[in-house]
Amino acid sequence: MTKSLQSALAPLFITSSFHNLGLFEYPIGQPRLYSSCLYALAKWSIVMYLYYPVLIYTWQNNFGQFIKFFLTILTVFTSVFVSLYRYKELKVCLHELSIVDDTLEALGAPKKYRVLRKWILRIIIGWNIYSITKFVRTISIVIVLYSFQQISFSYLYDLFIIFYINYVITSSALICGTVLGYTSSRFHQVNNLLRTIYSNIFENNADYRCTMQNRSILVSQRITGAKNRKQYMWIIK
């Protein structure tokens, strides 16, 4: 049974750590900064060393393709750097979000960590299957268009690196989308519960309703007179 938000998101962060979009944690909850940075430095150094001839070739023969490759590499390096640099802040935010989940559970809203974990596993498996299928399909097309003898190992490696870099960029977007989507859903539940509590107070206490009605009229007048109107969420004490 999934008891915490960290354990529900564990498959996502374990997968991302192998792509340098997060820190290795062993055990869960104890990030290994130096090991993660050393792994990222070693892996991407080897990748760029072997991919360097492709950049030189495109620089000399197809400058437009070189710009495309350069921007893609710059994007993936930026994603890796930001992910590692902000990882601690992300964990703090998730810890605070778990406190919100505990509060919502006390108010009657279930956590649904098990459902979240299942959805994350489905997303990871589906995305990996799609990426592998797309890579195999591309290789098959190349083999059909050209003879197998003309395809060298270096060409296949370069093709794999291009796919992998795009895979890392898209994985970074999926991680952000998953975390932000879950955060948004929980705060929507907070807002709905506050509305329910607010309506219950008004229905069960006539005197309190009269007092709060006068305050609501005053606040409504202030909001109406404001130039930039925004949405407000009320916390009732």
PDB file of C-alpha atoms in Angstrom:
ATOM      1  CA  MET A   1       0.000   0.000   0.000  1.00  0.00           C
ATOM      2  CA  THR A   2       1.291   3.460  -0.945  1.00  0.00           C
ATOM      3  CA  LYS A   3       1.348   5.537   2.241  1.00  0.00           C
ATOM      4  CA  SER A   4       3.196   8.722   1.265  1.00  0.00           C
ATOM      5  CA  LEU A   5       3.472  11.113  -1.652  1.00  0.00           C
ATOM      6  CA  GLN A   6       7.198  10.387  -1.981  1.00  0.00           C
ATOM      7  CA  SER A   7       6.561   6.661  -2.400  1.00  0.00           C
ATOM      8  CA  ALA A   8       3.823   7.365  -4.955  1.00  0.00           C
ATOM      9  CA  LEU A   9       6.195   9.512  -7.013  1.00  0.00           C
ATOM     10  CA  ALA A  10       9.174   7.172  -6.481  1.00  0.00           C
ATOM     11  CA  PRO A  11       8.938   5.457  -9.925  1.00  0.00           C
ATOM     12  CA  LEU A  12       8.977   8.851 -11.614  1.00  0.00           C
ATOM     13  CA  PHE A  13      12.026  10.097  -9.723  1.00  0.00           C
ATOM     14  CA  ILE A  14      13.915   6.806 -10.020  1.00  0.00           C
ATOM     15  CA  THR A  15      13.473   6.874 -13.790  1.00  0.00           C
ATOM     16  CA  SER A  16      14.390  10.549 -14.004  1.00  0.00           C
ATOM     17  CA  SER A  17      17.563  10.037 -11.960  1.00  0.00           C
ATOM     18  CA  PHE A  18      18.973   7.707 -14.630  1.00  0.00           C
ATOM     19  CA  HIS A  19      18.433  10.468 -17.190  1.00  0.00           C
ATOM     20  CA  ASN A  20      20.010  13.100 -14.889  1.00  0.00           C
ATOM     21  CA  LEU A  21      16.697  14.858 -14.291  1.00  0.00           C
ATOM     22  CA  GLY A  22      16.927  14.197 -10.569  1.00  0.00           C
ATOM     23  CA  LEU A  23      19.262  12.952  -7.870  1.00  0.00           C
ATOM     24  CA  PHE A  24      19.813   9.341  -6.951  1.00  0.00           C
ATOM     25  CA  GLU A  25      18.193   8.494  -3.632  1.00  0.00           C
ATOM     26  CA  TYR A  26      19.306   5.509  -1.592  1.00  0.00           C
ATOM     27  CA  PRO A  27      17.399   4.880   0.513  1.00  0.00           C
ATOM     28  CA  ILE A  28      14.387   6.905  -0.625  1.00  0.00           C
ATOM     29  CA  GLY A  29      14.518  10.340   0.945  1.00  0.00           C
ATOM     30  CA  GLN A  30      18.315  10.592   1.094  1.00  0.00           C
ATOM     31  CA  PRO A  31      19.623  12.180  -2.133  1.00  0.00           C
ATOM     32  CA  ARG A  32      23.156  11.395  -3.280  1.00  0.00           C
ATOM     33  CA  LEU A  33      24.350  14.669  -4.758  1.00  0.00           C
ATOM     34  CA  TYR A  34      27.971  13.791  -5.536  1.00  0.00           C
ATOM     35  CA  SER A  35      27.144  10.418  -7.066  1.00  0.00           C
ATOM     36  CA  SER A  36      24.447  11.970  -9.247  1.00  0.00           C
ATOM     37  CA  CYS A  37      26.687  14.802 -10.442  1.00  0.00           C
ATOM     38  CA  LEU A  38      29.564  12.422 -11.150  1.00  0.00           C
ATOM     39  CA  TYR A  39      27.262  10.121 -13.108  1.00  0.00           C
ATOM     40  CA  ALA A  40      25.856  13.040 -15.120  1.00  0.00           C
ATOM     41  CA  LEU A  41      29.314  14.432 -15.872  1.00  0.00           C
ATOM     42  CA  ALA A  42      30.689  11.060 -16.978  1.00  0.00           C
ATOM     43  CA  LYS A  43      27.694  10.121 -19.113  1.00  0.00           C
ATOM     44  CA  TRP A  44      27.286  13.393 -20.967  1.00  0.00           C
ATOM     45  CA  SER A  45      31.035  13.765 -21.469  1.00  0.00           C
ATOM     46  CA  ILE A  46      31.135  10.404 -23.247  1.00  0.00           C
ATOM     47  CA  VAL A  47      28.020  11.250 -25.246  1.00  0.00           C
ATOM     48  CA  MET A  48      29.379  14.576 -26.453  1.00  0.00           C
ATOM     49  CA  TYR A  49      32.828  13.142 -27.179  1.00  0.00           C
ATOM     50  CA  LEU A  50      31.330  10.518 -29.481  1.00  0.00           C
ATOM     51  CA  TYR A  51      28.772  12.936 -30.939  1.00  0.00           C
ATOM     52  CA  TYR A  52      31.336  15.659 -31.617  1.00  0.00           C
ATOM     53  CA  PRO A  53      32.115  14.529 -35.224  1.00  0.00           C
ATOM     54  CA  VAL A  54      28.453  14.956 -36.171  1.00  0.00           C
ATOM     55  CA  LEU A  55      28.484  18.547 -34.961  1.00  0.00           C
ATOM     56  CA  ILE A  56      31.654  19.265 -36.926  1.00  0.00           C
ATOM     57  CA  TYR A  57      30.191  17.693 -40.061  1.00  0.00           C
ATOM     58  CA  THR A  58      26.939  19.663 -39.850  1.00  0.00           C
ATOM     59  CA  TRP A  59      28.901  22.844 -39.100  1.00  0.00           C
ATOM     60  CA  GLN A  60      30.832  22.448 -42.337  1.00  0.00           C
ATOM     61  CA  ASN A  61      28.090  21.117 -44.619  1.00  0.00           C
ATOM     62  CA  ASN A  62      24.666  22.009 -43.217  1.00  0.00           C
ATOM     63  CA  PHE A  63      24.670  25.012 -40.910  1.00  0.00           C
ATOM     64  CA  GLY A  64      20.899  24.961 -40.441  1.00  0.00           C
ATOM     65  CA  GLN A  65      21.036  21.388 -39.166  1.00  0.00           C
ATOM     66  CA  PHE A  66      23.926  22.365 -36.909  1.00  0.00           C
ATOM     67  CA  ILE A  67      21.830  25.126 -35.323  1.00  0.00           C
ATOM     68  CA  LYS A  68      19.022  22.627 -34.739  1.00  0.00           C
ATOM     69  CA  PHE A  69      21.368  20.124 -33.079  1.00  0.00           C
ATOM     70  CA  PHE A  70      23.024  22.846 -31.029  1.00  0.00           C
ATOM     71  CA  LEU A  71      19.721  24.188 -29.685  1.00  0.00           C
ATOM     72  CA  THR A  72      18.574  20.659 -28.851  1.00  0.00           C
ATOM     73  CA  ILE A  73      21.775  19.936 -26.925  1.00  0.00           C
ATOM     74  CA  LEU A  74      21.553  23.303 -25.174  1.00  0.00           C
ATOM     75  CA  THR A  75      17.972  22.522 -24.154  1.00  0.00           C
ATOM     76  CA  VAL A  76      18.827  19.130 -22.696  1.00  0.00           C
ATOM     77  CA  PHE A  77      21.818  20.493 -20.779  1.00  0.00           C
ATOM     78  CA  THR A  78      19.661  23.296 -19.401  1.00  0.00           C
ATOM     79  CA  SER A  79      17.006  20.781 -18.329  1.00  0.00           C
ATOM     80  CA  VAL A  80      19.600  18.609 -16.601  1.00  0.00           C
ATOM     81  CA  PHE A  81      21.230  21.544 -14.822  1.00  0.00           C
ATOM     82  CA  VAL A  82      17.944  23.055 -13.636  1.00  0.00           C
ATOM     83  CA  SER A  83      16.640  19.656 -12.509  1.00  0.00           C
ATOM     84  CA  LEU A  84      19.723  18.947 -10.414  1.00  0.00           C
ATOM     85  CA  TYR A  85      20.005  22.490  -9.072  1.00  0.00           C
ATOM     86  CA  ARG A  86      16.328  22.764  -8.068  1.00  0.00           C
ATOM     87  CA  TYR A  87      15.888  19.190  -6.887  1.00  0.00           C
ATOM     88  CA  LYS A  88      16.137  20.077  -3.205  1.00  0.00           C
ATOM     89  CA  GLU A  89      13.507  22.796  -3.554  1.00  0.00           C
ATOM     90  CA  LEU A  90      11.257  20.343  -5.380  1.00  0.00           C
ATOM     91  CA  LYS A  91      11.514  17.861  -2.517  1.00  0.00           C
ATOM     92  CA  VAL A  92      10.671  20.607  -0.018  1.00  0.00           C
ATOM     93  CA  CYS A  93       7.605  21.548  -2.063  1.00  0.00           C
ATOM     94  CA  LEU A  94       6.520  17.902  -2.191  1.00  0.00           C
ATOM     95  CA  HIS A  95       6.932  17.655   1.577  1.00  0.00           C
ATOM     96  CA  GLU A  96       4.718  20.703   2.042  1.00  0.00           C
ATOM     97  CA  LEU A  97       2.232  19.239  -0.405  1.00  0.00           C
ATOM     98  CA  SER A  98       2.119  16.032   1.632  1.00  0.00           C
ATOM     99  CA  ILE A  99       1.164  18.158   4.655  1.00  0.00           C
ATOM    100  CA  VAL A 100      -1.692  19.584   2.596  1.00  0.00           C
ATOM    101  CA  ASP A 101      -2.714  16.006   1.756  1.00  0.00           C
ATOM    102  CA  ASP A 102      -2.755  15.100   5.455  1.00  0.00           C
ATOM    103  CA  THR A 103      -4.975  18.104   6.157  1.00  0.00           C
ATOM    104  CA  LEU A 104      -7.334  17.181   3.340  1.00  0.00           C
ATOM    105  CA  GLU A 105      -7.505  13.620   4.604  1.00  0.00           C
ATOM    106  CA  ALA A 106      -8.460  14.900   8.058  1.00  0.00           C
ATOM    107  CA  LEU A 107     -11.259  16.899   6.405  1.00  0.00           C
ATOM    108  CA  GLY A 108     -12.549  13.840   4.572  1.00  0.00           C
ATOM    109  CA  ALA A 109     -10.742  13.920   1.213  1.00  0.00           C
ATOM    110  CA  PRO A 110      -8.827  10.686   0.427  1.00  0.00           C
ATOM    111  CA  LYS A 111      -5.203  10.887  -0.687  1.00  0.00           C
ATOM    112  CA  LYS A 112      -5.434   8.471  -3.648  1.00  0.00           C
ATOM    113  CA  TYR A 113      -1.683   7.809  -3.687  1.00  0.00           C
ATOM    114  CA  ARG A 114      -2.243   4.328  -5.049  1.00  0.00           C
ATOM    115  CA  VAL A 115      -4.117   5.700  -8.068  1.00  0.00           C
ATOM    116  CA  LEU A 116      -1.382   8.287  -8.624  1.00  0.00           C
ATOM    117  CA  ARG A 117       1.320   5.622  -8.543  1.00  0.00           C
ATOM    118  CA  LYS A 118      -0.566   3.476 -11.079  1.00  0.00           C
ATOM    119  CA  TRP A 119      -0.962   6.422 -13.436  1.00  0.00           C
ATOM    120  CA  ILE A 120       2.735   7.255 -13.163  1.00  0.00           C
ATOM    121  CA  LEU A 121       3.702   3.664 -13.966  1.00  0.00           C
ATOM    122  CA  ARG A 122       1.387   3.687 -16.975  1.00  0.00           C
ATOM    123  CA  ILE A 123       2.866   6.954 -18.223  1.00  0.00           C
ATOM    124  CA  ILE A 124       6.441   5.679 -17.838  1.00  0.00           C
ATOM    125  CA  ILE A 125       5.740   2.349 -19.533  1.00  0.00           C
ATOM    126  CA  GLY A 126       3.716   3.945 -22.317  1.00  0.00           C
ATOM    127  CA  TRP A 127       6.311   6.623 -23.010  1.00  0.00           C
ATOM    128  CA  ASN A 128       9.158   4.085 -23.097  1.00  0.00           C
ATOM    129  CA  ILE A 129       7.245   1.776 -25.438  1.00  0.00           C
ATOM    130  CA  TYR A 130       6.420   4.689 -27.736  1.00  0.00           C
ATOM    131  CA  SER A 131      10.034   5.896 -27.821  1.00  0.00           C
ATOM    132  CA  ILE A 132      11.459   2.425 -28.507  1.00  0.00           C
ATOM    133  CA  THR A 133       8.859   1.776 -31.198  1.00  0.00           C
ATOM    134  CA  LYS A 134       9.628   5.086 -32.878  1.00  0.00           C
ATOM    135  CA  PHE A 135      13.371   4.393 -32.818  1.00  0.00           C
ATOM    136  CA  VAL A 136      12.958   0.888 -34.262  1.00  0.00           C
ATOM    137  CA  ARG A 137      10.603   2.242 -36.924  1.00  0.00           C
ATOM    138  CA  THR A 138      13.159   4.865 -37.959  1.00  0.00           C
ATOM    139  CA  ILE A 139      15.916   2.264 -38.212  1.00  0.00           C
ATOM    140  CA  SER A 140      13.641   0.036 -40.295  1.00  0.00           C
ATOM    141  CA  ILE A 141      12.944   2.892 -42.708  1.00  0.00           C
ATOM    142  CA  VAL A 142      16.670   3.603 -43.030  1.00  0.00           C
ATOM    143  CA  ILE A 143      17.382  -0.066 -43.741  1.00  0.00           C
ATOM    144  CA  VAL A 144      14.672  -0.129 -46.407  1.00  0.00           C
ATOM    145  CA  LEU A 145      15.923   3.035 -48.099  1.00  0.00           C
ATOM    146  CA  TYR A 146      19.591   2.088 -47.915  1.00  0.00           C
ATOM    147  CA  SER A 147      21.311  -1.259 -47.977  1.00  0.00           C
ATOM    148  CA  PHE A 148      22.242  -2.727 -44.623  1.00  0.00           C
ATOM    149  CA  GLN A 149      25.938  -2.811 -45.567  1.00  0.00           C
ATOM    150  CA  GLN A 150      26.008   0.981 -45.974  1.00  0.00           C
ATOM    151  CA  ILE A 151      24.752   1.586 -42.437  1.00  0.00           C
ATOM    152  CA  SER A 152      27.668   1.879 -40.040  1.00  0.00           C
ATOM    153  CA  PHE A 153      27.670   1.559 -36.280  1.00  0.00           C
ATOM    154  CA  SER A 154      28.568   5.231 -35.898  1.00  0.00           C
ATOM    155  CA  TYR A 155      25.486   6.200 -37.907  1.00  0.00           C
ATOM    156  CA  LEU A 156      23.246   4.098 -35.663  1.00  0.00           C
ATOM    157  CA  TYR A 157      24.909   5.577 -32.604  1.00  0.00           C
ATOM    158  CA  ASP A 158      24.359   9.129 -33.848  1.00  0.00           C
ATOM    159  CA  LEU A 159      20.733   8.313 -34.568  1.00  0.00           C
ATOM    160  CA  PHE A 160      20.325   6.865 -31.088  1.00  0.00           C
ATOM    161  CA  ILE A 161      21.859   9.955 -29.470  1.00  0.00           C
ATOM    162  CA  ILE A 162      19.445  12.237 -31.322  1.00  0.00           C
ATOM    163  CA  PHE A 163      16.504  10.158 -30.138  1.00  0.00           C
ATOM    164  CA  TYR A 164      17.834   9.961 -26.599  1.00  0.00           C
ATOM    165  CA  ILE A 165      18.347  13.712 -26.299  1.00  0.00           C
ATOM    166  CA  ASN A 166      14.783  14.344 -27.441  1.00  0.00           C
ATOM    167  CA  TYR A 167      13.645  11.603 -25.058  1.00  0.00           C
ATOM    168  CA  VAL A 168      15.275  13.378 -22.108  1.00  0.00           C
ATOM    169  CA  ILE A 169      13.736  16.726 -23.063  1.00  0.00           C
ATOM    170  CA  THR A 170      10.259  15.225 -23.335  1.00  0.00           C
ATOM    171  CA  SER A 171      10.740  13.284 -20.090  1.00  0.00           C
ATOM    172  CA  SER A 172      11.561  16.534 -18.322  1.00  0.00           C
ATOM    173  CA  ALA A 173       8.307  18.021 -19.594  1.00  0.00           C
ATOM    174  CA  LEU A 174       6.377  14.919 -18.463  1.00  0.00           C
ATOM    175  CA  ILE A 175       7.842  15.152 -14.965  1.00  0.00           C
ATOM    176  CA  CYS A 176       6.915  18.824 -14.668  1.00  0.00           C
ATOM    177  CA  GLY A 177       3.444  18.140 -16.026  1.00  0.00           C
ATOM    178  CA  THR A 178       2.850  15.275 -13.590  1.00  0.00           C
ATOM    179  CA  VAL A 179       3.944  17.217 -10.506  1.00  0.00           C
ATOM    180  CA  LEU A 180       2.134  20.403 -11.502  1.00  0.00           C
ATOM    181  CA  GLY A 181      -0.998  18.480 -12.460  1.00  0.00           C
ATOM    182  CA  TYR A 182      -1.153  16.724  -9.105  1.00  0.00           C
ATOM    183  CA  THR A 183      -0.464  19.972  -7.234  1.00  0.00           C
ATOM    184  CA  SER A 184      -3.228  21.728  -9.145  1.00  0.00           C
ATOM    185  CA  SER A 185      -5.726  18.950  -8.396  1.00  0.00           C
ATOM    186  CA  ARG A 186      -4.996  19.063  -4.663  1.00  0.00           C
ATOM    187  CA  PHE A 187      -5.404  22.825  -4.458  1.00  0.00           C
ATOM    188  CA  HIS A 188      -8.679  22.542  -6.335  1.00  0.00           C
ATOM    189  CA  GLN A 189      -9.792  20.168  -3.599  1.00  0.00           C
ATOM    190  CA  VAL A 190      -8.671  22.682  -0.972  1.00  0.00           C
ATOM    191  CA  ASN A 191     -10.755  25.355  -2.647  1.00  0.00           C
ATOM    192  CA  ASN A 192     -13.807  23.084  -2.861  1.00  0.00           C
ATOM    193  CA  LEU A 193     -13.535  22.109   0.799  1.00  0.00           C
ATOM    194  CA  LEU A 194     -13.238  25.741   1.839  1.00  0.00           C
ATOM    195  CA  ARG A 195     -16.392  26.534  -0.092  1.00  0.00           C
ATOM    196  CA  THR A 196     -18.180  23.639   1.601  1.00  0.00           C
ATOM    197  CA  ILE A 197     -17.082  24.765   5.071  1.00  0.00           C
ATOM    198  CA  TYR A 198     -18.041  28.343   4.243  1.00  0.00           C
ATOM    199  CA  SER A 199     -21.532  27.332   3.120  1.00  0.00           C
ATOM    200  CA  ASN A 200     -22.023  25.120   6.189  1.00  0.00           C
ATOM    201  CA  ILE A 201     -21.150  27.993   8.514  1.00  0.00           C
ATOM    202  CA  PHE A 202     -23.647  30.264   6.798  1.00  0.00           C
ATOM    203  CA  GLU A 203     -26.409  27.672   6.917  1.00  0.00           C
ATOM    204  CA  ASN A 204     -25.954  26.711  10.576  1.00  0.00           C
ATOM    205  CA  ASN A 205     -25.290  30.076  12.206  1.00  0.00           C
ATOM    206  CA  ALA A 206     -27.633  32.941  11.399  1.00  0.00           C
ATOM    207  CA  ASP A 207     -25.868  35.523  13.595  1.00  0.00           C
ATOM    208  CA  TYR A 208     -22.505  34.662  12.123  1.00  0.00           C
ATOM    209  CA  ARG A 209     -24.077  34.839   8.687  1.00  0.00           C
ATOM    210  CA  CYS A 210     -25.320  38.356   9.324  1.00  0.00           C
ATOM    211  CA  THR A 211     -21.918  39.517  10.569  1.00  0.00           C
ATOM    212  CA  MET A 212     -20.043  37.929   7.686  1.00  0.00           C
ATOM    213  CA  GLN A 213     -22.555  39.305   5.208  1.00  0.00           C
ATOM    214  CA  ASN A 214     -21.682  42.856   6.206  1.00  0.00           C
ATOM    215  CA  ARG A 215     -17.982  42.052   5.859  1.00  0.00           C
ATOM    216  CA  SER A 216     -18.603  40.428   2.491  1.00  0.00           C
ATOM    217  CA  ILE A 217     -20.397  43.549   1.254  1.00  0.00           C
ATOM    218  CA  LEU A 218     -17.468  45.721   2.341  1.00  0.00           C
ATOM    219  CA  VAL A 219     -14.906  43.426   0.717  1.00  0.00           C
ATOM    220  CA  SER A 220     -17.013  43.204  -2.429  1.00  0.00           C
ATOM    221  CA  GLN A 221     -17.022  46.979  -2.696  1.00  0.00           C
ATOM    222  CA  ARG A 222     -13.235  47.068  -2.345  1.00  0.00           C
ATOM    223  CA  ILE A 223     -12.769  44.431  -5.022  1.00  0.00           C
ATOM    224  CA  THR A 224     -15.177  46.224  -7.360  1.00  0.00           C
ATOM    225  CA  GLY A 225     -13.205  49.424  -6.993  1.00  0.00           C
ATOM    226  CA  ALA A 226      -9.882  47.749  -7.710  1.00  0.00           C
ATOM    227  CA  LYS A 227      -8.341  48.149 -11.140  1.00  0.00           C
ATOM    228  CA  ASN A 228      -6.985  44.625 -11.480  1.00  0.00           C
ATOM    229  CA  ARG A 229      -9.589  42.110 -10.356  1.00  0.00           C
ATOM    230  CA  LYS A 230      -8.288  38.680  -9.411  1.00  0.00           C
ATOM    231  CA  GLN A 231      -9.665  35.494  -7.931  1.00  0.00           C
ATOM    232  CA  TYR A 232      -9.609  35.329  -4.157  1.00  0.00           C
ATOM    233  CA  MET A 233      -9.660  32.273  -1.909  1.00  0.00           C
ATOM    234  CA  TRP A 234     -11.018  32.796   1.600  1.00  0.00           C
ATOM    235  CA  ILE A 235      -9.639  30.986   4.633  1.00  0.00           C
ATOM    236  CA  ILE A 236     -12.235  30.948   7.391  1.00  0.00           C
ATOM    237  CA  LYS A 237     -11.174  30.866  11.023  1.00  0.00           C
TER     238      LYS A 237
END
